[in-house]
Short mmCIF file of C-alpha atoms in Angstrom, two decimals:
data_model
loop_
_atom_site.label_atom_id
_atom_site.label_comp_id
_atom_site.label_asym_id
_atom_site.label_seq_id
_atom_site.Cartn_x
_atom_site.Cartn_y
_atom_site.Cartn_z
CA UNK A 1 -47.78 1.23 -46.19
CA UNK A 2 -44.79 -1.11 -46.26
CA UNK A 3 -45.42 -4.49 -47.86
CA UNK A 4 -44.00 -7.75 -46.50
CA UNK A 5 -43.05 -10.90 -48.43
CA UNK A 6 -42.95 -13.58 -45.67
CA UNK A 7 -40.80 -16.71 -45.66
CA UNK A 8 -41.51 -19.30 -42.96
CA UNK A 9 -38.40 -21.40 -42.33
CA UNK A 10 -37.66 -24.18 -39.85
CA UNK A 11 -34.65 -22.99 -37.82
CA UNK A 12 -33.02 -20.05 -36.05
CA UNK A 13 -31.94 -17.40 -38.60
CA UNK A 14 -28.28 -16.53 -37.92
CA UNK A 15 -28.03 -13.96 -40.71
CA UNK A 16 -30.42 -12.29 -43.14
CA UNK A 17 -29.03 -9.97 -45.82
CA UNK A 18 -29.00 -9.07 -49.51
CA UNK A 19 -26.33 -10.53 -51.78
CA UNK A 20 -26.40 -8.69 -55.14
CA UNK A 21 -29.96 -7.57 -54.23
CA UNK A 22 -31.10 -11.17 -53.64
CA UNK A 23 -32.38 -11.96 -50.11
CA UNK A 24 -30.25 -14.62 -48.34
CA UNK A 25 -31.15 -16.33 -45.06
CA UNK A 26 -28.48 -18.39 -43.27
CA UNK A 27 -29.96 -20.77 -40.69
CA UNK A 28 -28.42 -22.56 -37.72
CA UNK A 29 -29.30 -25.94 -39.27
CA UNK A 30 -26.69 -25.26 -41.97
CA UNK A 31 -29.07 -24.31 -44.78
CA UNK A 32 -28.87 -21.10 -46.81
CA UNK A 33 -32.12 -19.96 -48.39
CA UNK A 34 -32.42 -17.34 -51.11
CA UNK A 35 -35.35 -15.70 -52.85
CA UNK A 36 -34.18 -15.57 -56.47
CA UNK A 37 -37.11 -16.13 -58.84
CA UNK A 38 -38.51 -18.56 -56.29
CA UNK A 39 -37.32 -20.08 -53.01
CA UNK A 40 -34.00 -21.94 -53.38
CA UNK A 41 -32.00 -23.82 -50.73
CA UNK A 42 -28.35 -24.82 -50.27
CA UNK A 43 -27.11 -27.20 -47.57
CA UNK A 44 -23.83 -25.44 -46.74
CA UNK A 45 -22.88 -26.87 -43.33
CA UNK A 46 -23.65 -29.47 -40.74
CA UNK A 47 -24.55 -26.77 -38.22
CA UNK A 48 -23.93 -23.14 -39.17
CA UNK A 49 -22.41 -20.74 -36.63
CA UNK A 50 -21.51 -17.46 -38.37
CA UNK A 51 -22.24 -15.62 -41.60
CA UNK A 52 -20.82 -12.39 -43.05
CA UNK A 53 -20.88 -10.92 -46.56
CA UNK A 54 -17.79 -11.12 -48.74
CA UNK A 55 -16.29 -7.66 -49.14
CA UNK A 56 -17.19 -7.55 -52.85
CA UNK A 57 -20.82 -8.25 -51.88
CA UNK A 58 -21.11 -11.15 -54.34
CA UNK A 59 -21.33 -14.04 -51.87
CA UNK A 60 -22.15 -14.98 -48.29
CA UNK A 61 -19.26 -16.36 -46.21
CA UNK A 62 -20.21 -18.91 -43.55
CA UNK A 63 -18.51 -21.00 -40.86
CA UNK A 64 -19.83 -24.05 -39.11
CA UNK A 65 -19.64 -26.85 -36.57
CA UNK A 66 -18.10 -28.95 -39.36
CA UNK A 67 -14.84 -26.94 -39.41
CA UNK A 68 -15.56 -25.52 -42.87
CA UNK A 69 -15.51 -21.99 -44.29
CA UNK A 70 -17.75 -21.68 -47.33
CA UNK A 71 -18.71 -19.02 -49.85
CA UNK A 72 -22.19 -19.19 -51.38
CA UNK A 73 -23.17 -16.94 -54.28
CA UNK A 74 -26.17 -16.61 -56.59
CA UNK A 75 -25.48 -19.97 -58.23
CA UNK A 76 -26.25 -21.66 -54.89
CA UNK A 77 -22.99 -23.62 -54.74
CA UNK A 78 -21.35 -23.68 -51.27
CA UNK A 79 -17.70 -23.39 -52.29
CA UNK A 80 -15.35 -24.66 -49.56
CA UNK A 81 -12.55 -22.14 -48.90
CA UNK A 82 -10.93 -23.72 -45.85
CA UNK A 83 -11.46 -26.70 -43.57
CA UNK A 84 -10.14 -27.38 -40.06
CA UNK A 85 -11.49 -30.84 -39.20
CA UNK A 86 -13.20 -31.35 -35.83
CA UNK A 87 -13.21 -27.63 -34.98
CA UNK A 88 -16.20 -25.40 -34.37
CA UNK A 89 -15.46 -22.14 -36.20
CA UNK A 90 -17.16 -19.66 -33.89
CA UNK A 91 -16.14 -16.26 -35.29
CA UNK A 92 -15.77 -14.91 -38.83
CA UNK A 93 -14.74 -11.66 -40.53
CA UNK A 94 -13.90 -10.44 -44.04
CA UNK A 95 -11.16 -7.92 -44.89
CA UNK A 96 -11.15 -5.30 -47.69
CA UNK A 97 -8.22 -7.18 -49.27
CA UNK A 98 -10.28 -10.36 -49.65
CA UNK A 99 -8.66 -12.05 -46.65
CA UNK A 100 -10.91 -13.92 -44.20
CA UNK A 101 -10.41 -14.41 -40.45
CA UNK A 102 -12.01 -17.15 -38.36
CA UNK A 103 -11.52 -18.58 -34.90
CA UNK A 104 -11.81 -21.74 -32.84
CA UNK A 105 -10.71 -22.26 -29.27
CA UNK A 106 -7.58 -20.25 -28.49
CA UNK A 107 -6.56 -19.58 -32.12
CA UNK A 108 -7.51 -17.22 -34.90
CA UNK A 109 -6.60 -17.92 -38.52
CA UNK A 110 -6.27 -15.57 -41.48
CA UNK A 111 -6.85 -17.00 -44.94
CA UNK A 112 -5.20 -14.90 -47.65
CA UNK A 113 -6.87 -14.47 -51.06
CA UNK A 114 -4.36 -17.01 -52.46
CA UNK A 115 -5.70 -19.63 -50.03
CA UNK A 116 -2.72 -19.72 -47.65
CA UNK A 117 -3.49 -19.91 -43.91
CA UNK A 118 -1.72 -18.25 -41.00
CA UNK A 119 -2.52 -19.17 -37.39
CA UNK A 120 -2.46 -16.70 -34.48
CA UNK A 121 -2.50 -18.55 -31.13
CA UNK A 122 -3.65 -16.77 -27.95
CA UNK A 123 -3.45 -17.55 -24.25
CA UNK A 124 -7.23 -17.37 -23.79
CA UNK A 125 -10.09 -18.41 -26.05
CA UNK A 126 -10.79 -16.17 -29.05
CA UNK A 127 -14.37 -14.88 -28.91
CA UNK A 128 -14.58 -12.44 -31.82
CA UNK A 129 -12.62 -11.19 -34.85
CA UNK A 130 -12.85 -8.03 -36.92
CA UNK A 131 -10.83 -6.31 -39.66
CA UNK A 132 -9.99 -2.62 -39.96
CA UNK A 133 -11.78 -0.85 -42.85
CA UNK A 134 -8.43 -0.11 -44.54
CA UNK A 135 -5.24 -2.13 -44.61
CA UNK A 136 -4.86 -5.62 -43.18
CA UNK A 137 -5.22 -5.19 -39.43
CA UNK A 138 -7.04 -7.83 -37.39
CA UNK A 139 -8.65 -7.30 -33.99
CA UNK A 140 -9.16 -10.39 -31.80
CA UNK A 141 -11.58 -10.12 -28.85
CA UNK A 142 -10.57 -12.24 -25.88
CA UNK A 143 -10.80 -12.37 -22.11
CA UNK A 144 -9.48 -9.10 -20.59
CA UNK A 145 -9.20 -7.18 -23.84
CA UNK A 146 -8.31 -7.17 -27.54
CA UNK A 147 -5.17 -8.17 -29.46
CA UNK A 148 -4.35 -6.29 -32.69
CA UNK A 149 -2.40 -8.22 -35.36
CA UNK A 150 -0.89 -7.17 -38.68
CA UNK A 151 -1.16 -10.48 -40.58
CA UNK A 152 0.85 -9.32 -43.62
CA UNK A 153 3.94 -8.60 -41.48
CA UNK A 154 5.84 -10.20 -38.63
CA UNK A 155 5.47 -7.18 -36.35
CA UNK A 156 4.52 -7.80 -32.72
CA UNK A 157 0.82 -7.57 -31.85
CA UNK A 158 -0.62 -4.68 -29.84
CA UNK A 159 -2.49 -5.54 -26.64
CA UNK A 160 -5.46 -3.44 -25.51
CA UNK A 161 -6.36 -4.44 -21.96
CA UNK A 162 -9.67 -4.11 -20.10
CA UNK A 163 -10.85 -6.60 -17.49
CA UNK A 164 -13.77 -8.85 -18.42
CA UNK A 165 -14.87 -11.09 -21.27
CA UNK A 166 -14.96 -9.35 -24.68
CA UNK A 167 -17.13 -11.40 -27.05
CA UNK A 168 -17.24 -9.46 -30.33
CA UNK A 169 -15.24 -6.61 -31.85
CA UNK A 170 -15.37 -4.09 -34.67
CA UNK A 171 -13.64 -0.98 -35.96
CA UNK A 172 -15.51 2.24 -36.69
CA UNK A 173 -15.86 2.98 -40.43
CA UNK A 174 -13.36 5.87 -40.14
CA UNK A 175 -10.82 3.61 -38.37
CA UNK A 176 -10.65 5.94 -35.32
CA UNK A 177 -12.31 3.71 -32.74
CA UNK A 178 -12.42 0.05 -31.76
CA UNK A 179 -15.51 -1.24 -29.91
CA UNK A 180 -16.21 -4.55 -28.18
CA UNK A 181 -19.38 -6.03 -26.73
CA UNK A 182 -18.84 -7.72 -23.41
CA UNK A 183 -20.20 -10.72 -21.54
CA UNK A 184 -21.43 -8.24 -18.95
CA UNK A 185 -24.15 -5.84 -20.13
CA UNK A 186 -21.80 -3.23 -21.62
CA UNK A 187 -19.71 -2.08 -24.54
CA UNK A 188 -16.09 -1.05 -24.25
CA UNK A 189 -14.13 1.09 -26.67
CA UNK A 190 -10.69 2.45 -27.39
CA UNK A 191 -9.76 5.59 -29.30
CA UNK A 192 -6.98 4.16 -31.43
CA UNK A 193 -4.81 7.29 -31.71
CA UNK A 194 -4.04 7.14 -27.95
CA UNK A 195 -5.82 3.94 -26.76
CA UNK A 196 -8.04 6.00 -24.47
CA UNK A 197 -10.86 3.95 -22.92
CA UNK A 198 -14.58 4.43 -23.53
CA UNK A 199 -17.21 2.80 -21.31
CA UNK A 200 -20.76 2.40 -22.64
CA UNK A 201 -22.88 0.92 -19.86
CA UNK A 202 -26.41 0.89 -18.47
CA UNK A 203 -27.81 -1.97 -20.56
CA UNK A 204 -30.23 -4.39 -18.86
CA UNK A 205 -29.18 -7.18 -21.26
CA UNK A 206 -26.18 -8.18 -23.38
CA UNK A 207 -25.59 -6.30 -26.63
CA UNK A 208 -25.93 -8.88 -29.40
CA UNK A 209 -26.60 -6.60 -32.37
CA UNK A 210 -24.95 -3.35 -33.45
CA UNK A 211 -24.82 -1.25 -36.58
CA UNK A 212 -22.90 1.85 -37.70
CA UNK A 213 -24.89 4.65 -39.31
CA UNK A 214 -23.95 6.10 -42.67
CA UNK A 215 -20.46 7.70 -42.39
CA UNK A 216 -20.07 6.19 -38.90
CA UNK A 217 -21.56 9.12 -36.97
CA UNK A 218 -23.69 6.87 -34.76
CA UNK A 219 -23.51 3.33 -33.36
CA UNK A 220 -26.93 1.72 -32.82
CA UNK A 221 -27.15 -1.20 -30.40
CA UNK A 222 -29.60 -3.74 -28.99
CA UNK A 223 -29.81 -4.92 -25.37
CA UNK A 224 -32.44 -2.57 -23.91
CA UNK A 225 -36.17 -1.80 -24.33
CA UNK A 226 -35.03 0.86 -26.84
CA UNK A 227 -32.33 1.06 -29.49
CA UNK A 228 -29.39 2.72 -27.71
CA UNK A 229 -27.58 4.94 -30.24
CA UNK A 230 -24.17 6.35 -29.26
CA UNK A 231 -22.70 9.49 -30.93
CA UNK A 232 -19.30 8.97 -32.56
CA UNK A 233 -18.96 12.09 -34.72
CA UNK A 234 -16.79 14.14 -32.33
CA UNK A 235 -13.11 13.73 -31.53
CA UNK A 236 -13.90 11.92 -28.28
CA UNK A 237 -16.63 9.64 -29.64
CA UNK A 238 -19.31 8.91 -27.02
CA UNK A 239 -17.16 9.95 -24.05
CA UNK A 240 -19.14 12.29 -21.81
CA UNK A 241 -22.21 12.16 -24.04
CA UNK A 242 -25.62 10.55 -23.58
CA UNK A 243 -26.96 8.14 -26.21
CA UNK A 244 -30.23 8.49 -28.08
CA UNK A 245 -32.95 6.05 -27.06
CA UNK A 246 -35.15 5.22 -30.06
CA UNK A 247 -38.24 3.02 -30.34
CA UNK A 248 -38.75 2.62 -26.58
CA UNK A 249 -41.21 -0.10 -25.59
CA UNK A 250 -42.02 -1.12 -22.04
CA UNK A 251 -42.88 -4.74 -22.74
CA UNK A 252 -40.30 -5.90 -25.30
CA UNK A 253 -36.53 -5.90 -25.70
CA UNK A 254 -34.63 -4.69 -28.77
CA UNK A 255 -32.85 -7.75 -30.22
CA UNK A 256 -31.61 -6.48 -33.64
CA UNK A 257 -30.70 -3.15 -35.23
CA UNK A 258 -29.77 -2.14 -38.79
CA UNK A 259 -28.83 1.41 -39.80
CA UNK A 260 -30.01 2.64 -43.20
CA UNK A 261 -27.29 2.88 -45.92
CA UNK A 262 -28.01 6.52 -46.77
CA UNK A 263 -30.30 8.19 -44.20
CA UNK A 264 -29.87 8.66 -40.47
CA UNK A 265 -32.58 6.14 -39.58
CA UNK A 266 -32.39 2.71 -37.98
CA UNK A 267 -34.52 -0.41 -38.28
CA UNK A 268 -35.28 -1.85 -34.83
CA UNK A 269 -36.33 -5.48 -34.25
CA UNK A 270 -37.79 -6.70 -30.97
CA UNK A 271 -38.06 -9.87 -28.91
CA UNK A 272 -41.73 -10.25 -29.93
CA UNK A 273 -40.97 -10.06 -33.66
CA UNK A 274 -42.07 -6.47 -34.19
CA UNK A 275 -39.99 -4.17 -36.46
CA UNK A 276 -40.10 -0.41 -36.75
CA UNK A 277 -37.85 2.33 -38.13
CA UNK A 278 -36.87 5.44 -36.19
CA UNK A 279 -35.17 8.62 -37.33
CA UNK A 280 -32.23 9.99 -35.33
CA UNK A 281 -33.07 13.68 -35.85
CA UNK A 282 -36.67 13.88 -34.59
CA UNK A 283 -37.08 10.31 -33.24
CA UNK A 284 -40.12 9.81 -35.50
CA UNK A 285 -41.16 6.13 -35.76
CA UNK A 286 -42.87 4.09 -38.48
CA UNK A 287 -44.13 0.55 -37.87
CA UNK A 288 -42.85 -1.92 -40.48
CA UNK A 289 -44.05 -5.24 -39.04
CA UNK A 290 -46.41 -6.25 -36.27
CA UNK A 291 -45.29 -8.82 -33.65
CA UNK A 292 -44.64 -12.27 -35.11
CA UNK A 293 -43.04 -15.60 -34.26
CA UNK A 294 -39.73 -15.42 -32.38
CA UNK A 295 -37.32 -12.61 -31.55
CA UNK A 296 -35.82 -10.76 -34.53
CA UNK A 297 -32.25 -12.10 -34.82
CA UNK A 298 -30.92 -10.39 -37.98
CA UNK A 299 -31.84 -7.51 -40.30
CA UNK A 300 -30.08 -5.77 -43.19
CA UNK A 301 -30.98 -3.20 -45.87
CA UNK A 302 -30.43 -3.48 -49.60
CA UNK A 303 -28.02 -1.00 -51.23
CA UNK A 304 -30.82 1.45 -52.13
CA UNK A 305 -32.36 1.40 -48.66
CA UNK A 306 -35.79 0.52 -50.09
CA UNK A 307 -35.97 -3.06 -48.80
CA UNK A 308 -35.20 -4.60 -45.43
CA UNK A 309 -34.58 -8.33 -45.01
CA UNK A 310 -35.17 -9.92 -41.60
CA UNK A 311 -35.04 -13.25 -39.80
CA UNK A 312 -36.12 -14.46 -36.37
CA UNK A 313 -34.95 -17.05 -33.84
CA UNK A 314 -37.97 -19.15 -34.84
CA UNK A 315 -37.25 -19.00 -38.59
CA UNK A 316 -39.94 -16.36 -39.22
CA UNK A 317 -38.25 -14.49 -42.07
CA UNK A 318 -39.13 -12.11 -44.87
CA UNK A 319 -38.53 -8.93 -46.86
CA UNK A 320 -40.11 -5.54 -46.14
CA UNK A 321 -40.50 -3.13 -49.07
CA UNK A 322 -40.80 0.35 -47.56
CA UNK A 323 -41.71 1.97 -50.89
CA UNK A 324 -45.12 0.37 -50.43
#
């Protein structure tokens, strides 16, 4: 049986993940908690909005209501990387090169590894940012589509149009597709070689969590009473194909998903705090955690795929060891 090390915290968990195999929990109250030979706490922000891992995996990058971008590693020090006074930094992404993108209002900024900042203004508010897996290409989600920038050059941006509010954006691991989640209950995608559209609809709720499987063959998503898992292995991605529906429950909504780093299985977190894992091939399920306090808001695996860290909207956090 899986074993659980619980951690009861006092605020909404924005992000739970492993940094150098140490569990980190970033909370909306601006604190970052880590389980490193005991429970340790860092006050990183006055109100934390976003958290993503640095590309080297050695620190957690965070943005806040205080206009600061910080990097917190195992020493617990919240190192300030950038500050834009009086701005809420509502989106955050890390590039393979070490660059960082963040957004507030109608602008996105890219911070180069040398600390220099470049601003990219837009006509409408910037909702989400994401970097391509190779090279320095930035996708900015906005109203009615996505703008693609090449921050290292002065070349003109590329506009990908689709009506509606696009709130978050990411590239597929093989760089072939770009996917957004929308304010309506849908995903939208583009095949980048020809900008062909992909519609992924039928969700009863908004998609707030998504995760690529190993090698990017599948995209698992929340927003329904099951994890909706779209196939991306073929040339056309999910176009004309039906998704898998894993971990279906009639009385609870999937609120978080996390694909395993090596196997084709996905951890599924629900609105009642339950967590299970399901396998893509035969749809077999294993219960990891019974219902708890608050909807699961974030989950991530360690590099070996033996431990799963999770957090809930009520601060009900912990680590599941599936080796038992």
